[in-house]
Coordinates of C-alpha atoms and ligand atoms in Angstrom, one line a residue:
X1 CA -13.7 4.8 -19.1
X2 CA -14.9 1.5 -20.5
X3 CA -12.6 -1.0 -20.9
X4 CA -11.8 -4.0 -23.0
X5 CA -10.2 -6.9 -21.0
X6 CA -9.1 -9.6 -23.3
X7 CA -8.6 -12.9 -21.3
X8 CA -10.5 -11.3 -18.6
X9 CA -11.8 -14.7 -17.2
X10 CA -8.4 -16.2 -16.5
X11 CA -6.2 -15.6 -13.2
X12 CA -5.0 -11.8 -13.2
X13 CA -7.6 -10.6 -15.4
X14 CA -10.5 -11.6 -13.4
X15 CA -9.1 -9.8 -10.5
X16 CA -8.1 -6.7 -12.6
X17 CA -11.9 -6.6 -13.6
X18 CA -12.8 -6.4 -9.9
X19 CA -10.5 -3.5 -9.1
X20 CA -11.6 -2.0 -12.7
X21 CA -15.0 -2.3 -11.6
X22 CA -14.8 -1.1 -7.9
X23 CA -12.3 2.2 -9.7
X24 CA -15.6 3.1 -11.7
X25 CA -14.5 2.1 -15.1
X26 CA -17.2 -0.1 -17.2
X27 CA -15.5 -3.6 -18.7
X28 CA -16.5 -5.6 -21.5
X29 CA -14.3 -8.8 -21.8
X30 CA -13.2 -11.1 -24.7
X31 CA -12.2 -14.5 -23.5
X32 CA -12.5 -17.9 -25.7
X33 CA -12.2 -19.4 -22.3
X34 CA -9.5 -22.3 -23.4
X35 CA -8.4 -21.6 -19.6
X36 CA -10.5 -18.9 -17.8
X37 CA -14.4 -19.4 -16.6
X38 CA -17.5 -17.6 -17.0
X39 CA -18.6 -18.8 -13.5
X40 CA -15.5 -15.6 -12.7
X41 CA -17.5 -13.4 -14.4
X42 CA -20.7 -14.4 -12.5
X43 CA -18.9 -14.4 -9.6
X44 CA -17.9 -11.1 -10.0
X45 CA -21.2 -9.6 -10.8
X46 CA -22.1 -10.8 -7.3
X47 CA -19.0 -9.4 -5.7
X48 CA -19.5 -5.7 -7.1
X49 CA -23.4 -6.0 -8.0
X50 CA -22.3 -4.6 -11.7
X51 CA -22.7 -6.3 -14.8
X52 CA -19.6 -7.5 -16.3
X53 CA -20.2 -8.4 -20.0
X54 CA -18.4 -11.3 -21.6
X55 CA -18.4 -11.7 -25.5
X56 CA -17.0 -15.4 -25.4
X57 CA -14.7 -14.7 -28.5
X58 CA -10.9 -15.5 -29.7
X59 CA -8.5 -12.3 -29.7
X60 CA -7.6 -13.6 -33.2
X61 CA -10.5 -13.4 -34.9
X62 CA -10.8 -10.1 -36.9
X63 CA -14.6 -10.5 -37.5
X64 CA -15.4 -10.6 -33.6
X65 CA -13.1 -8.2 -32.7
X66 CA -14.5 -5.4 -35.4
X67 CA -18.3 -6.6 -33.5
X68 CA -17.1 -5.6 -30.4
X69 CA -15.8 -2.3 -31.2
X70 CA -18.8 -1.7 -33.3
X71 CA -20.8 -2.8 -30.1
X72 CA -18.7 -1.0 -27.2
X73 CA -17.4 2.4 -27.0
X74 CA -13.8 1.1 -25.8
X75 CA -11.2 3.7 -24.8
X76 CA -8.5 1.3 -23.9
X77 CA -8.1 -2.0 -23.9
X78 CA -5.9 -4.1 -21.2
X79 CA -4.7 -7.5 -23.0
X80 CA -4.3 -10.6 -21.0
X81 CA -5.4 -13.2 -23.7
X82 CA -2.8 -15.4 -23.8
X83 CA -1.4 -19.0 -23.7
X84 CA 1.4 -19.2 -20.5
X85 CA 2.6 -22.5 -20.3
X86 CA 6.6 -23.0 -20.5
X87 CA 6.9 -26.8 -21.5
X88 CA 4.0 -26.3 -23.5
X89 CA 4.5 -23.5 -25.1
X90 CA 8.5 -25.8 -26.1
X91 CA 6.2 -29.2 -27.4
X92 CA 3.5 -26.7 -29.7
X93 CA 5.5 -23.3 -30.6
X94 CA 3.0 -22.6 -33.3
X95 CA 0.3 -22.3 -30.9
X96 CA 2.0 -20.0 -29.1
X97 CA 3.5 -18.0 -31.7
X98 CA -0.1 -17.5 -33.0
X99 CA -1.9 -17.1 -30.1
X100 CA 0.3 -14.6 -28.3
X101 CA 1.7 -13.0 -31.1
X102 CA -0.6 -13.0 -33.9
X103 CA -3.2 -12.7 -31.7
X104 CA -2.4 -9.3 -30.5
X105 CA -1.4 -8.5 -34.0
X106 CA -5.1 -8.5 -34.7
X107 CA -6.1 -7.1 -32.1
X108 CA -3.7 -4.0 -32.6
X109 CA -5.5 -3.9 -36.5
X110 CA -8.6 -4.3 -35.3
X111 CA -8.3 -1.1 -32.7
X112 CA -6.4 0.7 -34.8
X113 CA -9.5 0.6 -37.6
X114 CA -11.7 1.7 -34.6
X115 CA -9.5 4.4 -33.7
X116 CA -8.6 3.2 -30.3
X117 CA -5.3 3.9 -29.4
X118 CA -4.6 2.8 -25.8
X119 CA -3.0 -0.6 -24.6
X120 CA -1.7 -2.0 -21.8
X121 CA 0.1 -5.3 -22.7
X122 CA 0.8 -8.3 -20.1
X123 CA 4.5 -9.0 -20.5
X124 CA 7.2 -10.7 -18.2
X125 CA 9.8 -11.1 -16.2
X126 CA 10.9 -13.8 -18.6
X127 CA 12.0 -10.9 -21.3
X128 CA 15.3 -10.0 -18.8
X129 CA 16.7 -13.3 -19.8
X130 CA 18.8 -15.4 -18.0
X131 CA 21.8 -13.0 -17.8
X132 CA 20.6 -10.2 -16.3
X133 CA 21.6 -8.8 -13.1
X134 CA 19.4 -8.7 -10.2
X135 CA 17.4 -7.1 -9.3
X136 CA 16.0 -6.3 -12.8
X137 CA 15.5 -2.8 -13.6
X138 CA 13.8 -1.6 -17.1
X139 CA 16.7 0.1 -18.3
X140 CA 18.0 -3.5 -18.5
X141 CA 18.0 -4.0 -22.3
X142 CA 15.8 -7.3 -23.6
X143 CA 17.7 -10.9 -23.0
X144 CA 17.6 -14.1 -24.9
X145 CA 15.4 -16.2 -24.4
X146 CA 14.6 -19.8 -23.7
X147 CA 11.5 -21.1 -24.8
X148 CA 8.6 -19.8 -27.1
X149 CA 6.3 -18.8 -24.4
X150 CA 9.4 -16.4 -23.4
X151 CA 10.1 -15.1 -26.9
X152 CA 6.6 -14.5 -27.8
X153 CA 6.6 -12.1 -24.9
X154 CA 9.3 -10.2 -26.7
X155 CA 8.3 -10.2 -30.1
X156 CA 5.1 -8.7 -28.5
X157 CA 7.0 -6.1 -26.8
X158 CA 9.2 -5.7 -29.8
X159 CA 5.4 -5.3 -31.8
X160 CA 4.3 -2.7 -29.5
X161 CA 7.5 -0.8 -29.7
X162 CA 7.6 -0.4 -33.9
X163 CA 4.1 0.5 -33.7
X164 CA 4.3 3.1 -31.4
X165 CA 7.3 4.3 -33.3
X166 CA 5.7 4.4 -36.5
X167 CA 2.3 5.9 -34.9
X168 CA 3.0 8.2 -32.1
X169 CA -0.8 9.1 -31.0
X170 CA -0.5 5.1 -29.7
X171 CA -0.5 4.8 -25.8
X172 CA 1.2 1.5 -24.9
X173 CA 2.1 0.1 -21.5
X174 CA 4.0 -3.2 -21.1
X175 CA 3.9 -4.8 -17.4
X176 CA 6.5 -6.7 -16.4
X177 CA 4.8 -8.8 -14.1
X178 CA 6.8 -11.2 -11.6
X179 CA 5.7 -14.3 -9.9
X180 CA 1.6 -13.3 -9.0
X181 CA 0.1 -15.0 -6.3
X182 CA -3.0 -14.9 -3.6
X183 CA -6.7 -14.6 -4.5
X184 CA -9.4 -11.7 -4.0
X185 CA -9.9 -11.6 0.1
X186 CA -13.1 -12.7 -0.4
X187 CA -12.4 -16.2 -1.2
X188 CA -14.8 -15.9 -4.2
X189 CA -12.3 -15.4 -7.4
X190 CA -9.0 -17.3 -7.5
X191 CA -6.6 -19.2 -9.6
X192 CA -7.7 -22.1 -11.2
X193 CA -5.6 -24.0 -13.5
X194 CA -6.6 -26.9 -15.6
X195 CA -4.9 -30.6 -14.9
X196 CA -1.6 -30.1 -13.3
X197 CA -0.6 -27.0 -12.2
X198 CA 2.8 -26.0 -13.6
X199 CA 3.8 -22.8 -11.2
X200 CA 4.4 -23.1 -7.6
X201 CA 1.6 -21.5 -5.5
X202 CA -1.3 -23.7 -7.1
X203 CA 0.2 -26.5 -6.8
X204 CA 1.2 -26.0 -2.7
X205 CA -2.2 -25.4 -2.7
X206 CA -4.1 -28.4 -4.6
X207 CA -1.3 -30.4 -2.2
X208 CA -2.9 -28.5 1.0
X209 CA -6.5 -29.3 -0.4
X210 CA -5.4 -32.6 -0.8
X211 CA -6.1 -33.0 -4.6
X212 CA -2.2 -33.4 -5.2
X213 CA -0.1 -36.1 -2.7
X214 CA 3.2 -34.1 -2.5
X215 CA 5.2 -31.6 -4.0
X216 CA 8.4 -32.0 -6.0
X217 CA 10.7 -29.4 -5.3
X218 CA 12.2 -29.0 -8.3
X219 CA 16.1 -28.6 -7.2
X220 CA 18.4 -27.7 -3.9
X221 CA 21.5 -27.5 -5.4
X222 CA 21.2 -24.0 -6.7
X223 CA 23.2 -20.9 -5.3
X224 CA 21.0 -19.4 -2.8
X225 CA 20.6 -19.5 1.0
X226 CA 18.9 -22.4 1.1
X227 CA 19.3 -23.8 -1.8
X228 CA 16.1 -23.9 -3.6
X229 CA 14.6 -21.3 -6.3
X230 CA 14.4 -17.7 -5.3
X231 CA 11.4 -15.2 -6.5
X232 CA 9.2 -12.4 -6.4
X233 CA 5.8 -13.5 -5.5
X234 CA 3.4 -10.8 -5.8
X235 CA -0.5 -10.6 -4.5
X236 CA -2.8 -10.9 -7.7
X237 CA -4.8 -8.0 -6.0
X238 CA -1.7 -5.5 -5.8
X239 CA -1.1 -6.8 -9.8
X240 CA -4.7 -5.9 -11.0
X241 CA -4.0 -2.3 -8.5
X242 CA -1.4 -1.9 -11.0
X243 CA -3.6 -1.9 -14.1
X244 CA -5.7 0.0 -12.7
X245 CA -3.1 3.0 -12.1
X246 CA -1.2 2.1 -15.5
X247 CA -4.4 3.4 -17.0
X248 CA -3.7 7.0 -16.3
X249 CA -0.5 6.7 -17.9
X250 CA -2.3 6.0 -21.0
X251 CA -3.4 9.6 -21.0
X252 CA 0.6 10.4 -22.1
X253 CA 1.2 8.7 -26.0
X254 CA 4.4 7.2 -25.5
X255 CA 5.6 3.7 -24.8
X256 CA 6.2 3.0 -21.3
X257 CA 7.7 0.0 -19.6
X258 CA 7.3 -1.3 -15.6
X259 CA 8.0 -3.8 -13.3
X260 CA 5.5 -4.9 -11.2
X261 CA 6.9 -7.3 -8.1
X262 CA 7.6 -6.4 -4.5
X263 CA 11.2 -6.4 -4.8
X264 CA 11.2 -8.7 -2.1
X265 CA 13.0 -12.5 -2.8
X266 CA 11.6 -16.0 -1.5
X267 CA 12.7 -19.4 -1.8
X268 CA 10.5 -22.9 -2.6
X269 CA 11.5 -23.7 0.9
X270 CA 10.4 -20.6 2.4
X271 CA 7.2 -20.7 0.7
X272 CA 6.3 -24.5 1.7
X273 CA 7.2 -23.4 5.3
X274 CA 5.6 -19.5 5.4
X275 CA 2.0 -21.9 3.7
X276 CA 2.3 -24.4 6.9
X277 CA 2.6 -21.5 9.4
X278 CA 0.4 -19.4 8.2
X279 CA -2.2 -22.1 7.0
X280 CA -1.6 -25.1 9.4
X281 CA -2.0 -27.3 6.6
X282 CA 1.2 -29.8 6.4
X283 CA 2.8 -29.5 3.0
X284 CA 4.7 -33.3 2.0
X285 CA 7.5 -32.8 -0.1
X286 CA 10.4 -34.0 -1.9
X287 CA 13.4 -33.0 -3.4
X288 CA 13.1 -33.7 -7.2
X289 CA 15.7 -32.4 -10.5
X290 CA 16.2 -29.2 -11.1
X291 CA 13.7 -28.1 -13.8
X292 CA 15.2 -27.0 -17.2
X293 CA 15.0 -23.5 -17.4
X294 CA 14.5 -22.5 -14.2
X295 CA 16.7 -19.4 -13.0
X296 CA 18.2 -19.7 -9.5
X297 CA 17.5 -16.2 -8.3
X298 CA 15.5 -13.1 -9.7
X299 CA 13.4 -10.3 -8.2
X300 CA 12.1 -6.7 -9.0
X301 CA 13.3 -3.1 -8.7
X302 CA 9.9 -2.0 -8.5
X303 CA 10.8 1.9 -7.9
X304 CA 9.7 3.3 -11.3
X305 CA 6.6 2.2 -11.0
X306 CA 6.7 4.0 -7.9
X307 CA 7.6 6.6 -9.0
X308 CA 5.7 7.0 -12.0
X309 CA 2.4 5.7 -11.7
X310 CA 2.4 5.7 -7.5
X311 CA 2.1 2.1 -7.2
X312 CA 3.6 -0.2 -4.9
X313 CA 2.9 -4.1 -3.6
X314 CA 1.4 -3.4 -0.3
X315 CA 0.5 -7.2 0.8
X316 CA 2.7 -9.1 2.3
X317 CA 3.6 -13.0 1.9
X318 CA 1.3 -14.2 4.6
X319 CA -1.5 -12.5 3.4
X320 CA -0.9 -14.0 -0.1
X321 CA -0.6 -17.5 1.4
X322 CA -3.9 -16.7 3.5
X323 CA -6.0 -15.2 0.6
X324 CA -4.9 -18.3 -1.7
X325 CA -6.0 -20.8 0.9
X326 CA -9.5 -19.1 1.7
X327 CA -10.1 -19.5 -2.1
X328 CA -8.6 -23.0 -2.4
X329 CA -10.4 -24.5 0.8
X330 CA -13.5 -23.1 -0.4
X331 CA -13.0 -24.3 -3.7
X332 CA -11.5 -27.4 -3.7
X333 CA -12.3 -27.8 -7.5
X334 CA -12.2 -24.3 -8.3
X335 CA -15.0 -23.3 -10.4
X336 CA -16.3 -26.5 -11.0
X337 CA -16.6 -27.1 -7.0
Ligands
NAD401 P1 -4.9 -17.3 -17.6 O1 -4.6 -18.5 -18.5 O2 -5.6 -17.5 -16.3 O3 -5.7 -16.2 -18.4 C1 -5.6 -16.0 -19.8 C2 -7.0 -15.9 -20.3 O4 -6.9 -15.7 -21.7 C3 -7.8 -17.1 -20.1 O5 -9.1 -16.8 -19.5 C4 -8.0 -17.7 -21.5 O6 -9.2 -18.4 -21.6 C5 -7.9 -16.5 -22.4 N1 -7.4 -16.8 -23.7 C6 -6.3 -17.5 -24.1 N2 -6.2 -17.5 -25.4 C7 -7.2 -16.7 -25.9 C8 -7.6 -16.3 -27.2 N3 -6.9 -16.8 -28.3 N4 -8.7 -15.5 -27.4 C9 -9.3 -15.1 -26.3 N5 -9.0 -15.4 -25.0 C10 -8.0 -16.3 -24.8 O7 -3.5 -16.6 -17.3 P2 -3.1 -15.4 -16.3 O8 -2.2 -16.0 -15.3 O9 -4.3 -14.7 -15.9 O10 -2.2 -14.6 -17.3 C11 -2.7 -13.5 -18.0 C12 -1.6 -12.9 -18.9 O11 -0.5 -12.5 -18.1 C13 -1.0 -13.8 -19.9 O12 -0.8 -13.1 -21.1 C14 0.3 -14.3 -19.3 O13 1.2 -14.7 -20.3 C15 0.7 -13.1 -18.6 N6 1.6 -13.4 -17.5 C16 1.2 -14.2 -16.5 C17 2.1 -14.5 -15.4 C18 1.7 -15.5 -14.3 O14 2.5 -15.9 -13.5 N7 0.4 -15.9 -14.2 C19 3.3 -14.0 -15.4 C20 3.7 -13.1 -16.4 C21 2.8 -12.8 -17.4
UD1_402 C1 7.1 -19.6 -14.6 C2 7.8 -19.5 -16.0 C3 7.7 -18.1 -16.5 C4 6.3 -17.6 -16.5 C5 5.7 -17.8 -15.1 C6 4.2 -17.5 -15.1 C7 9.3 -21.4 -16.2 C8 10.7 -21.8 -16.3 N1 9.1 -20.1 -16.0 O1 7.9 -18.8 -13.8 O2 8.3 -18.0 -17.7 O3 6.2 -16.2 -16.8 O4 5.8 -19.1 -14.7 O5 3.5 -18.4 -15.8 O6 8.4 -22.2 -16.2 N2 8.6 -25.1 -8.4 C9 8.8 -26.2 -7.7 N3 7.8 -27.2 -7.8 C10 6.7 -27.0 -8.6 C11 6.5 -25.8 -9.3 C12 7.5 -24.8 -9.2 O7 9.8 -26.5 -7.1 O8 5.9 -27.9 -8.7 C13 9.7 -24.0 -8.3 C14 10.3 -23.7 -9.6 O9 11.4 -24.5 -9.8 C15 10.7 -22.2 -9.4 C16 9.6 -21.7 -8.3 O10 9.1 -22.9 -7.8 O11 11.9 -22.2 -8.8 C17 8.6 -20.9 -9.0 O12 8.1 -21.6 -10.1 P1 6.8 -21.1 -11.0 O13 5.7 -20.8 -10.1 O14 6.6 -22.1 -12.1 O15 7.3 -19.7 -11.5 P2 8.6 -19.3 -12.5 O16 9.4 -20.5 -12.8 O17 9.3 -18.2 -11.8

């Protein structure tokens, strides 16, 4: 199949274009790069010694996208493009709003004019809310949320869900992805984040690489064993796995909703200490604030996945950690050296 990968430079989608690649599908990607890299995409080429083309484009520009079709035979497209950013997502809603969610508004007219029918949407663990019982299962109905980067994850899964309604011959996946972690085992493609990194890993890791002094642990006064932050950190590589089996459930029109996390819990603390051992790297820290809304405990029930698309997180912690510091070590400055 050829695929379109919207925001296939950034973190998950780069990887999911390896695994895409190595599966036999043919990629084209659409990425305005406001936070992904065409050195990924070069990268990649080498990896896999196929051509990844990149239209350097914005998902919300009608015009582009009706090129691309016109260009590309696309059979289904996997959408990524998107701003993810909590705090900023509360100081500039509008950009949000508009990138997430009008953004895959177009896109959704724009394949819709070309006749192509199949998506698989990037959603999150964000959309169970803060009152939801763990672990979170999909039959969980949709919380409230706390921020717009949150809600524009639900009014996107609230989109998909009308559309399908209305039109049945759509094919829509939404991943529920947890906390994704690690880097391709070759130490080639990772995570890079531009100026401070807001989510855990990377910034353990710019700390390790010494680009950061210490780490803020944000809060150890929550409920939990230890008292810091408990979540499901899953390898980037089992994540873009996942794509790559979600596209055979594209073959069945229908809306269809997974988790994708290893069901497994860890705390801050646990991570700091599992990065030392495993890395030998010491990790300074401090105990800072708690950081508004953070949840004290969530993880995934993982088993319809499973037991619909035969996926499952194989890596384990330690090989996230160990995958994230070959990349990071390597690349000190990520793409920019
Ligand atoms: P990322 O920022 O690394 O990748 C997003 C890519 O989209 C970037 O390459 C960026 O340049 C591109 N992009 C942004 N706006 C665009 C636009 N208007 N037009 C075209 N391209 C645009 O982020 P990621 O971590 O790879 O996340 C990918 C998707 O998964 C996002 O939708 C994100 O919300 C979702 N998600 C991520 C996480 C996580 O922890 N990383 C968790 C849950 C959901
Ligand atoms: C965050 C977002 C979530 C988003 C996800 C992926 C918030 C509240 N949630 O998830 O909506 O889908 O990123 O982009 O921002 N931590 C520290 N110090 C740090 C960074 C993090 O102690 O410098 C702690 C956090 O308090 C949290 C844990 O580490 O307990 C994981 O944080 P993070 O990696 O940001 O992920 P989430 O908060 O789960």
């Amino acid at each position: 199949m050829t695929i379109l990968v919207t925001g296939g430079a950034g973190f998950i989608g780069s990887h999911t274009v390896v695994q895409l690649l190595e599966a036999g599908h043919a990629v084209v990607v659409l990425d305005n790069l406001c936070n992904g890299a065409a050195e990924a995409l070069r990268r990649i080429e080498r990896l896999t010694g196929k051509s990844v083309p990149l239209v350097k484009g914005d998902v919300r520009d009608r015009k582009a996208l009706d090129a691309l079709f016109r260009a590309y035979h696309v059979e289904a497209v996997i959408h990524f493009a998107g701003l993810k950013a909590v705090g900023e997502s509360v100081r500039e809603p509008l950009a949000y709003y508009d990138t997430n969610v009008n953004g895959t508004l177009v896109l959704c007219q724009a394949m819709a004019a070309a006749g192509v029918r199949r998506l698989v949407f990037s959603s999150s663990a964000t959309v169970y809310g803060p009152d939801a019982p763990v672990p979170y299962v999909e039959t969980l109905p949709r919380g409230r949320t706390s921020n717009p980067y949150g809600t524009s994850k639900a009014m996107v899964e609230q989109l998909l869900t009308d559309l399908q309604l209305a039109d049945p011959h759509w094919s829509v996946v939404l991943l529920r992805y947890f906390n994704p972690i690690g880097a391709h085992p070759s130490g080639v493609i990772g995570e890079d984040p531009q100026g401070l990194p807001n989510n855990l890993m990377p910034f353990i890791a710019q700390v390790a690489v010494g680009r950061l002094p210490e780490l803020a642990i944000f809060g150890d006064d929550y409920s939990t064993t230890d008292g810091t932050c408990v979540r499901d950190y899953l390898h980037v590589m089992d994540l873009a796995d996942g794509h790559v089996q979600a596209l055979g459930r594209l073959e069945t029109p229908g809306l269809h909703v997974y988790n994708l996390g290893t069901g497994c819990g860890v705390s801050v603390l646990d991570m700091v200490r599992s990065f030392e051992r495993v890395t030998g790297q010491s990790i300074p820290y401090r105990v800072a604030p708690r950081r508004e809304g953070d949840l004290a405990a969530f993880w995934a029930d993982a088993a319809k996945a499973h037991r619909e698309l035969g996926w499952q997180a194989f890596r384990g912690l330690d090989e996230m950690i160990a995958d994230t510091w070959r990349w990071q070590s390597e690349n000190p400055q990520g793409y920019r050296r």
